Amino acid sequence: MLIRSSVLYAAALCGALVITAGCQAQPEPTAVVEDPSRTQPCAVGAPASGSNRVARTPSRRVAATPCVDLEDHEAAMAHIDGLIEEIEAEGGE
Amino acid sequence: MKTSKFLLPVLVAAAIVAPERVHAQCLTAAEAQDFQRVLRVRLGESELPVEDLYRLAHDKLGFGVNPEGSLASPPAGTRGFQLDQLAARIAESLTNASTVRRNVELQLGEIPRPGSFPDLPELPPQRYRHAASTMAEAYTETARVTALLVDLRQRLAELPPGPERDRLQLEYVRVQRWRTRVNGDLDAAAPARLMAMTTLGSNVDLNGSLSEFWANHFNIEAKKTSWSAVDYRRVLQRRMCGTFRGLLTASAKHPGMQIYLDNFRSKKGRINENYGRELLELHTLGDDLYRYYDQDDVIDAARVLTGWSVQFTTDAAGVTTPSFGFYPAAHDGAAVTMFDRAPRGISLQIPAGSGESAVTRGEQLLGYLAAHPSTRANVCGKLSRWLIGRALPETVAGCAADAVWGDDGDLTAVYRFLLTRRELWSSTGGLSEAEALALPRSYGIAQKTPIELVASSARAVATPSATVLTDGWLTGAVAAATGLGISPAKVAPPTGYPIGTVWLSAGLVIRMQQHLFSRVGTERLGLPVGGVVRRGEALEAEIRGRVVAAGTNNTALVAVAQDLLRNGLKAPPSVAIPVASQLGALTLSDQNKVTREAAPARTLIQAYLGSARFTRK
């Protein structure tokens, strides 16, 4: 009885450890989410996977997503224009 | 030069490219030894006193003398020994970067990695946090914060009024302030770095002087791409001891230049000719339009360079690197014949090309331009004005000759040639000192630019050291140069700032006087140097003591001025003349700002800094 209980206890303990370990294997949530772009790296006006085009926003501003490889000329141009537009707009804000 | 000799290397240039020297030092030990020997002979031929030769070296090959620096004045010994030392120092300045410079790099380079996004109140006070990082890191941070703002703005537009919108609004303001901070850091970095280097460099600082020359020659105004400014200068500095062709290519392919002159958006059927024009007009052939090239050549140059742009690649860590990218689909690969319409044009044929290899068509054009006689004359003339202060026709011709320039522009050979010209080591090029000061007021001799003036006045009286370099000091130095007409590292036109006698304009002289006499006088030697005015204060105390001892006797004051300027401030006796003439007037005009007791002492320093001898390069 004692042995069986010990085995059960050990099994339960192991299971708990496995579950805990499994949980620990998941990314630990940061206490303070400082940077939304880190948690959603390609969410900002980003193209769908496989595309290297940058979507235009309704205001014709181009999202500057550093998470995509901008190897297409049009995409690179739009990206640079978007950055310049933002920087120039800052003066008026 | 014969055309055939000129064209031959151009035609094969795309296929055979000599290995480019990329390093921080211009001369190998053997080259330095040879250069030192030739230079020593030239110095020995000079008729000037050895003190004047030292001063010339400090002013023309550096940013003015720092009295506490090495070789501020000739060491004790025979004239031969003193000239040996000077020649060795000049050769060394082309061989090694100074220790001080490395310290500055370290100091400005010590910043946190991007990625952290702290609350603003917790930010440390120092600036340049982002700017001193690599271009990839600086760019990534700029783009990341910009993307956040765009996203937040879009989400705000879609949200109805309520708590969630209020929360996002606050977040938007927070990110906006962070972006301002990032942009401010990046924007301030290049000017601050320039002023730090010009004021902290060694007494003979060819490394710093030449890097400023090339940054000005291939000027970019990095307002649009402040993340690229520091890297752009660094790239030019690393290439400035190789060939002109290599330097030209490095400039052409840098994202800063691609974006500044809009070549990144130039594509087949939609040409942007901004870069093509400045490439011919400023960087290479010169502004002699319709002699060697015409408007059609400008357009053809732009066509050959279509598809030259910027690409962005992101690594696993999320850091995006902007770099040169060639986009074959955007390239206009039609065969062109250029430069055959202008009266003295030298024809260039660039065959048709497509695909990735078509990038060599642009490189062929750059090779042609680097070897062109007009480029040689243009660059040699500018470099001569920069290093020597004037561009004598025979000097420009010698520099541009095959024996010096070679095919691609051997810049080390060019530097060595110019530094051993006779006119460099003859302060007035034939005029006596009195004639140069009195009559034509240095006709044909370059004046210090505002950057050099601010740097040299700081070095002369209040030389800061790397350990006390502060944000306030850098900001003040940048503001002072800006007030005099050059915004360091932020000159807007592609021409850069002018070199030479232009800085002798009446308006500028007045502004310089205002800077040197009121700002210097009222703010303790002018530059808000924080804890680095000890030398200035010590000088002032010494001068004040002697002036007070001299009483109000004007003759005695002038005698004190002569003595101090000759011995205390290392200035030549001729400076005593403007000192004597300016003593009274300046004391009166500044009396509401400066106490009567201190005025004569400060005025002496001001007069020294404002003298023709000091402001002349």
Short mmCIF file of C-alpha atoms in Angstrom, two decimals, chain B residues 14-402:
data_model
loop_
_atom_site.label_atom_id
_atom_site.label_comp_id
_atom_site.label_asym_id
_atom_site.label_seq_id
_atom_site.Cartn_x
_atom_site.Cartn_y
_atom_site.Cartn_z
CA ALA B 14 34.89 46.69 -65.81
CA ALA B 15 36.72 43.43 -66.24
CA ILE B 16 39.95 44.15 -64.41
CA VAL B 17 39.63 46.01 -61.17
CA ALA B 18 42.75 46.41 -59.10
CA PRO B 19 42.38 45.35 -55.49
CA GLU B 20 41.32 48.35 -53.46
CA ARG B 21 43.26 49.42 -50.42
CA VAL B 22 40.81 49.74 -47.59
CA HIS B 23 42.41 50.72 -44.34
CA ALA B 24 42.70 53.50 -41.84
CA GLN B 25 46.31 54.25 -42.68
CA CYS B 26 47.48 55.79 -45.90
CA LEU B 27 51.09 54.77 -45.98
CA THR B 28 52.94 51.59 -45.28
CA ALA B 29 56.05 51.90 -43.17
CA ALA B 30 58.29 51.86 -46.25
CA GLU B 31 56.16 54.45 -48.05
CA ALA B 32 56.13 56.64 -44.96
CA GLN B 33 59.90 56.50 -44.75
CA ASP B 34 60.26 57.53 -48.37
CA PHE B 35 57.69 60.30 -48.02
CA GLN B 36 59.37 61.59 -44.89
CA ARG B 37 62.70 61.80 -46.70
CA VAL B 38 61.26 63.80 -49.62
CA LEU B 39 59.29 66.05 -47.29
CA ARG B 40 62.35 66.73 -45.16
CA VAL B 41 64.25 67.91 -48.21
CA ARG B 42 61.39 70.26 -49.10
CA LEU B 43 61.18 71.65 -45.56
CA GLY B 44 64.90 72.26 -45.63
CA GLU B 45 64.51 74.39 -48.74
CA SER B 46 61.97 76.70 -47.13
CA GLU B 47 63.03 80.23 -46.29
CA LEU B 48 60.61 80.40 -43.36
CA PRO B 49 61.55 80.31 -39.69
CA VAL B 50 61.02 76.90 -38.24
CA GLU B 51 58.26 78.20 -35.95
CA ASP B 52 56.29 79.28 -39.00
CA LEU B 53 56.71 75.88 -40.61
CA TYR B 54 55.28 74.26 -37.50
CA ARG B 55 52.36 76.69 -37.51
CA LEU B 56 51.68 75.99 -41.19
CA ALA B 57 51.61 72.28 -40.46
CA HIS B 58 49.15 72.77 -37.60
CA ASP B 59 46.84 75.07 -39.51
CA LYS B 60 46.87 73.52 -42.96
CA LEU B 61 47.27 69.87 -42.14
CA GLY B 62 45.21 69.92 -38.97
CA PHE B 63 42.73 72.11 -37.13
CA GLY B 64 45.06 74.60 -35.48
CA VAL B 65 47.59 74.28 -32.74
CA ASN B 66 46.83 72.87 -29.34
CA PRO B 67 49.54 74.40 -27.13
CA GLU B 68 49.42 71.40 -24.86
CA GLY B 69 49.67 68.86 -27.66
CA SER B 70 52.71 67.18 -29.06
CA LEU B 71 54.96 69.29 -31.29
CA ALA B 72 52.99 72.44 -30.51
CA SER B 73 56.27 74.25 -31.04
CA PRO B 74 59.66 73.14 -32.28
CA PRO B 75 61.60 71.03 -29.80
CA ALA B 76 64.94 72.27 -28.57
CA GLY B 77 67.74 71.54 -30.97
CA THR B 78 69.19 72.53 -34.28
CA ARG B 79 66.98 73.60 -37.20
CA GLY B 80 67.80 70.32 -38.89
CA PHE B 81 66.61 68.31 -35.90
CA GLN B 82 63.45 70.41 -35.61
CA LEU B 83 62.62 69.82 -39.26
CA ASP B 84 63.34 66.11 -38.88
CA GLN B 85 60.76 65.97 -36.12
CA LEU B 86 58.15 67.85 -38.15
CA ALA B 87 58.63 65.69 -41.23
CA ALA B 88 58.35 62.58 -39.09
CA ARG B 89 55.14 63.82 -37.48
CA ILE B 90 53.50 64.63 -40.82
CA ALA B 91 54.43 61.23 -42.23
CA GLU B 92 53.13 59.57 -39.08
CA SER B 93 49.79 61.37 -39.40
CA LEU B 94 49.26 59.58 -42.70
CA THR B 95 50.26 56.30 -41.15
CA ASN B 96 48.42 56.07 -37.85
CA ALA B 97 45.11 57.34 -36.57
CA SER B 98 45.67 59.28 -33.42
CA THR B 99 45.05 57.81 -30.00
CA VAL B 100 42.72 60.66 -29.19
CA ARG B 101 40.60 59.84 -32.20
CA ARG B 102 40.19 56.27 -31.09
CA ASN B 103 39.11 57.50 -27.68
CA VAL B 104 36.43 59.65 -29.24
CA GLU B 105 35.20 56.71 -31.26
CA LEU B 106 34.96 54.64 -28.13
CA GLN B 107 33.15 57.31 -26.20
CA LEU B 108 30.59 58.03 -28.87
CA GLY B 109 30.31 54.36 -29.61
CA GLU B 110 29.30 53.32 -26.12
CA ILE B 111 25.56 53.14 -26.30
CA PRO B 112 22.84 50.69 -25.39
CA ARG B 113 21.67 48.29 -28.03
CA PRO B 114 18.40 49.19 -29.69
CA GLY B 115 15.41 47.12 -28.84
CA SER B 116 14.80 48.36 -25.33
CA PHE B 117 11.90 50.71 -25.14
CA PRO B 118 12.15 52.38 -21.78
CA ASP B 119 9.80 54.95 -20.42
CA LEU B 120 11.08 58.38 -21.24
CA PRO B 121 11.62 59.62 -17.67
CA GLU B 122 14.05 56.77 -17.11
CA LEU B 123 16.19 57.63 -20.05
CA PRO B 124 19.75 58.56 -19.23
CA PRO B 125 20.53 62.15 -20.08
CA GLN B 126 23.27 61.58 -22.60
CA ARG B 127 22.53 61.80 -26.29
CA TYR B 128 23.84 59.84 -29.23
CA ARG B 129 22.40 56.63 -27.84
CA HIS B 130 21.30 55.36 -31.19
CA ALA B 131 23.52 57.23 -33.54
CA ALA B 132 26.79 55.69 -32.51
CA SER B 133 25.57 52.20 -33.27
CA THR B 134 26.01 50.56 -36.61
CA MET B 135 23.99 51.84 -39.52
CA ALA B 136 21.89 48.66 -39.42
CA GLU B 137 21.02 49.18 -35.78
CA ALA B 138 20.30 52.86 -36.21
CA TYR B 139 18.15 52.19 -39.23
CA THR B 140 16.29 49.33 -37.56
CA GLU B 141 15.38 51.49 -34.60
CA THR B 142 14.20 54.33 -36.83
CA ALA B 143 12.11 52.04 -39.01
CA ARG B 144 10.70 50.16 -36.04
CA VAL B 145 9.47 53.26 -34.25
CA THR B 146 8.14 54.70 -37.49
CA ALA B 147 6.21 51.51 -38.17
CA LEU B 148 4.72 51.65 -34.69
CA LEU B 149 3.51 55.18 -35.26
CA VAL B 150 1.95 54.34 -38.60
CA ASP B 151 0.14 51.39 -37.09
CA LEU B 152 -1.08 53.33 -34.07
CA ARG B 153 -2.32 56.14 -36.27
CA GLN B 154 -4.26 53.72 -38.40
CA ARG B 155 -5.80 51.97 -35.42
CA LEU B 156 -6.76 55.28 -33.84
CA ALA B 157 -8.55 56.34 -37.01
CA GLU B 158 -10.67 53.22 -36.88
CA LEU B 159 -11.54 53.25 -33.17
CA PRO B 160 -14.62 54.99 -31.78
CA PRO B 161 -14.18 57.28 -28.77
CA GLY B 162 -13.76 55.37 -25.54
CA PRO B 163 -11.25 54.08 -23.02
CA GLU B 164 -9.43 51.93 -25.57
CA ARG B 165 -8.97 54.88 -27.88
CA ASP B 166 -7.76 57.02 -24.98
CA ARG B 167 -5.22 54.35 -24.09
CA LEU B 168 -3.98 54.16 -27.64
CA GLN B 169 -3.80 57.93 -27.84
CA LEU B 170 -1.49 57.98 -24.83
CA GLU B 171 0.58 55.23 -26.35
CA TYR B 172 0.81 57.19 -29.57
CA VAL B 173 2.16 60.24 -27.76
CA ARG B 174 4.68 58.07 -25.93
CA VAL B 175 5.96 56.48 -29.14
CA GLN B 176 6.00 59.83 -30.87
CA ARG B 177 8.22 61.25 -28.16
CA TRP B 178 10.47 58.24 -28.43
CA ARG B 179 10.78 58.73 -32.17
CA THR B 180 11.68 62.36 -31.65
CA ARG B 181 14.36 61.19 -29.27
CA VAL B 182 15.71 58.64 -31.72
CA ASN B 183 15.73 61.09 -34.60
CA GLY B 184 17.29 63.77 -32.43
CA ASP B 185 20.08 61.45 -31.39
CA LEU B 186 20.79 60.41 -34.94
CA ASP B 187 20.51 63.94 -36.23
CA ALA B 188 22.98 65.28 -33.69
CA ALA B 189 25.52 62.51 -33.98
CA ALA B 190 27.40 63.37 -37.14
CA PRO B 191 27.86 67.08 -36.29
CA ALA B 192 28.92 66.22 -32.76
CA ARG B 193 31.34 63.61 -33.98
CA LEU B 194 32.85 66.06 -36.45
CA MET B 195 33.35 68.78 -33.88
CA ALA B 196 34.78 66.32 -31.39
CA MET B 197 37.26 65.06 -33.92
CA THR B 198 38.33 68.44 -35.20
CA THR B 199 38.94 69.76 -31.72
CA LEU B 200 40.42 66.67 -30.14
CA GLY B 201 42.70 65.52 -32.92
CA SER B 202 46.45 65.78 -32.78
CA ASN B 203 48.27 68.91 -33.88
CA VAL B 204 49.03 67.54 -37.32
CA ASP B 205 45.85 65.70 -38.12
CA LEU B 206 45.80 64.75 -41.78
CA ASN B 207 43.49 61.86 -41.11
CA GLY B 208 40.79 64.17 -39.74
CA SER B 209 41.44 66.91 -42.26
CA LEU B 210 41.23 64.61 -45.27
CA SER B 211 38.12 62.84 -44.05
CA GLU B 212 36.40 66.22 -43.67
CA PHE B 213 37.49 67.16 -47.18
CA TRP B 214 36.02 64.02 -48.73
CA ALA B 215 32.82 64.17 -46.73
CA ASN B 216 32.39 67.70 -48.07
CA HIS B 217 33.31 66.74 -51.64
CA PHE B 218 30.79 63.88 -51.66
CA ASN B 219 28.38 65.78 -49.47
CA ILE B 220 25.09 64.33 -48.36
CA GLU B 221 22.57 66.15 -46.25
CA ALA B 222 21.35 63.35 -44.09
CA LYS B 223 18.13 64.90 -42.92
CA LYS B 224 16.19 62.26 -44.79
CA THR B 225 18.48 59.48 -43.67
CA SER B 226 20.07 60.50 -40.42
CA TRP B 227 20.65 56.82 -39.68
CA SER B 228 23.21 56.77 -42.50
CA ALA B 229 25.24 59.89 -41.77
CA VAL B 230 27.87 58.54 -39.41
CA ASP B 231 28.34 55.37 -41.42
CA TYR B 232 28.71 57.35 -44.64
CA ARG B 233 31.61 59.34 -43.18
CA ARG B 234 33.15 56.20 -41.81
CA VAL B 235 33.00 54.50 -45.21
CA LEU B 236 34.61 57.47 -46.94
CA GLN B 237 37.31 57.62 -44.28
CA ARG B 238 38.16 53.98 -44.76
CA ARG B 239 38.43 54.46 -48.53
CA MET B 240 40.23 57.78 -48.70
CA CYS B 241 43.67 56.22 -48.93
CA GLY B 242 42.78 53.95 -51.83
CA THR B 243 41.89 55.11 -55.31
CA PHE B 244 39.56 57.91 -56.27
CA ARG B 245 37.63 55.37 -58.29
CA GLY B 246 37.12 53.23 -55.19
CA LEU B 247 36.07 56.22 -53.14
CA LEU B 248 33.68 57.40 -55.85
CA THR B 249 32.14 53.95 -56.07
CA ALA B 250 31.79 53.66 -52.29
CA SER B 251 29.99 57.01 -52.24
CA ALA B 252 27.76 56.10 -55.19
CA LYS B 253 26.66 52.83 -53.64
CA HIS B 254 26.08 54.04 -50.11
CA PRO B 255 22.42 54.18 -49.06
CA GLY B 256 22.98 57.72 -47.78
CA MET B 257 23.97 58.99 -51.23
CA GLN B 258 21.44 56.83 -53.05
CA ILE B 259 18.64 58.35 -51.01
CA TYR B 260 20.00 61.90 -50.72
CA LEU B 261 20.19 62.40 -54.49
CA ASP B 262 17.17 60.21 -55.24
CA ASN B 263 18.91 57.67 -57.42
CA PHE B 264 17.18 54.93 -55.44
CA ARG B 265 13.95 55.74 -57.25
CA SER B 266 15.42 56.13 -60.73
CA LYS B 267 14.18 53.42 -63.07
CA LYS B 268 13.84 52.69 -66.73
CA GLY B 269 11.28 55.03 -68.26
CA ARG B 270 11.18 57.14 -65.11
CA ILE B 271 14.63 58.64 -64.78
CA ASN B 272 15.62 60.76 -61.85
CA GLU B 273 18.69 62.68 -62.98
CA ASN B 274 19.66 64.28 -59.66
CA TYR B 275 22.53 61.95 -58.91
CA GLY B 276 23.68 61.72 -62.53
CA ARG B 277 23.99 65.48 -62.68
CA GLU B 278 25.90 65.90 -59.43
CA LEU B 279 28.10 62.95 -60.27
CA LEU B 280 29.36 64.77 -63.36
CA GLU B 281 29.09 68.33 -62.17
CA LEU B 282 30.41 68.05 -58.64
CA HIS B 283 31.99 64.71 -57.87
CA THR B 284 34.04 64.24 -61.02
CA LEU B 285 34.24 66.38 -64.17
CA GLY B 286 33.44 69.72 -62.59
CA ASP B 287 30.91 72.37 -63.42
CA ASP B 288 32.32 73.23 -66.81
CA LEU B 289 29.13 72.21 -68.58
CA TYR B 290 29.13 72.02 -72.39
CA ARG B 291 32.88 71.57 -72.50
CA TYR B 292 33.29 67.92 -71.57
CA TYR B 293 29.63 66.95 -71.27
CA ASP B 294 26.18 68.26 -71.89
CA GLN B 295 22.64 67.79 -70.65
CA ASP B 296 22.16 64.63 -72.69
CA ASP B 297 25.17 63.12 -70.97
CA VAL B 298 23.60 63.88 -67.61
CA ILE B 299 20.49 61.97 -68.68
CA ASP B 300 22.55 59.12 -70.10
CA ALA B 301 24.52 58.88 -66.86
CA ALA B 302 21.26 58.62 -64.96
CA ARG B 303 20.04 55.93 -67.37
CA VAL B 304 23.20 53.87 -66.92
CA LEU B 305 22.70 54.10 -63.16
CA THR B 306 19.03 53.09 -63.16
CA GLY B 307 18.41 50.12 -60.92
CA TRP B 308 21.13 51.27 -58.52
CA SER B 309 19.23 51.58 -55.29
CA VAL B 310 18.99 50.35 -51.71
CA GLN B 311 18.01 46.94 -50.45
CA PHE B 312 17.07 45.85 -46.97
CA THR B 313 17.78 42.47 -45.50
CA THR B 314 16.73 41.35 -42.07
CA ASP B 315 18.57 38.80 -39.98
CA ALA B 316 17.15 36.36 -37.46
CA ALA B 317 17.62 38.87 -34.65
CA GLY B 318 15.38 41.36 -36.44
CA VAL B 319 18.17 43.74 -37.38
CA THR B 320 17.71 45.12 -40.87
CA THR B 321 20.73 46.13 -42.89
CA PRO B 322 20.32 48.75 -45.61
CA SER B 323 22.86 48.29 -48.35
CA PHE B 324 23.43 48.88 -52.04
CA GLY B 325 21.04 46.92 -54.19
CA PHE B 326 20.96 46.53 -57.95
CA TYR B 327 17.55 45.81 -59.44
CA PRO B 328 17.97 44.48 -63.01
CA ALA B 329 14.28 44.92 -63.82
CA ALA B 330 14.56 48.65 -63.18
CA HIS B 331 17.73 49.05 -65.22
CA ASP B 332 17.75 50.72 -68.61
CA GLY B 333 20.25 48.47 -70.35
CA ALA B 334 20.24 49.99 -73.82
CA ALA B 335 23.66 50.67 -75.35
CA VAL B 336 24.75 54.28 -75.06
CA THR B 337 27.46 56.47 -76.51
CA MET B 338 28.23 59.31 -74.19
CA PHE B 339 30.33 62.46 -74.12
CA ASP B 340 30.66 62.70 -77.90
CA ARG B 341 28.57 65.85 -78.31
CA ALA B 342 30.40 68.33 -76.10
CA PRO B 343 33.27 70.23 -77.78
CA ARG B 344 36.00 68.53 -75.76
CA GLY B 345 34.11 65.40 -74.87
CA ILE B 346 35.94 62.10 -74.84
CA SER B 347 33.63 59.46 -76.19
CA LEU B 348 32.55 56.56 -74.03
CA GLN B 349 30.62 53.57 -75.31
CA ILE B 350 28.76 51.42 -72.89
CA PRO B 351 27.37 48.27 -74.48
CA ALA B 352 23.88 47.00 -73.84
CA GLY B 353 23.44 44.82 -70.81
CA SER B 354 20.80 43.12 -68.74
CA GLY B 355 20.47 40.94 -65.69
CA GLU B 356 22.58 41.08 -62.58
CA SER B 357 25.79 41.72 -64.52
CA ALA B 358 24.41 44.99 -65.89
CA VAL B 359 25.54 46.64 -62.67
CA THR B 360 28.99 46.76 -64.25
CA ARG B 361 27.71 49.31 -66.77
CA GLY B 362 27.43 51.88 -64.00
CA GLU B 363 30.79 50.82 -62.65
CA GLN B 364 32.29 51.31 -66.09
CA LEU B 365 30.94 54.86 -66.13
CA LEU B 366 32.48 55.55 -62.71
CA GLY B 367 35.80 54.14 -63.90
CA TYR B 368 35.71 56.38 -66.96
CA LEU B 369 34.95 59.42 -64.83
CA ALA B 370 37.69 58.64 -62.29
CA ALA B 371 40.29 58.53 -65.05
CA HIS B 372 39.03 61.61 -66.93
CA PRO B 373 41.44 64.57 -67.20
CA SER B 374 38.76 66.99 -66.11
CA THR B 375 38.07 64.94 -62.99
CA ARG B 376 41.76 64.95 -62.21
CA ALA B 377 41.96 68.72 -62.55
CA ASN B 378 38.79 69.26 -60.56
CA VAL B 379 39.75 67.02 -57.65
CA CYS B 380 43.41 68.06 -57.62
CA GLY B 381 42.40 71.72 -57.62
CA LYS B 382 40.02 71.27 -54.69
CA LEU B 383 42.49 69.19 -52.72
CA SER B 384 45.19 71.74 -53.38
CA ARG B 385 43.00 74.54 -52.08
CA TRP B 386 42.20 72.43 -49.03
CA LEU B 387 45.72 71.38 -48.12
CA ILE B 388 47.81 74.21 -49.50
CA GLY B 389 45.35 77.06 -49.53
CA ARG B 390 45.71 77.78 -53.22
CA ALA B 391 45.75 75.88 -56.50
CA LEU B 392 48.66 76.88 -58.68
CA PRO B 393 48.25 75.68 -62.28
CA GLU B 394 51.55 73.79 -62.26
CA THR B 395 50.60 72.02 -59.05
CA VAL B 396 47.23 70.95 -60.41
CA ALA B 397 48.85 69.75 -63.63
CA GLY B 398 51.46 67.76 -61.74
CA CYS B 399 48.87 66.17 -59.48
CA ALA B 400 46.70 65.24 -62.46
CA ALA B 401 49.56 63.69 -64.42
CA ASP B 402 49.70 59.96 -64.98
#
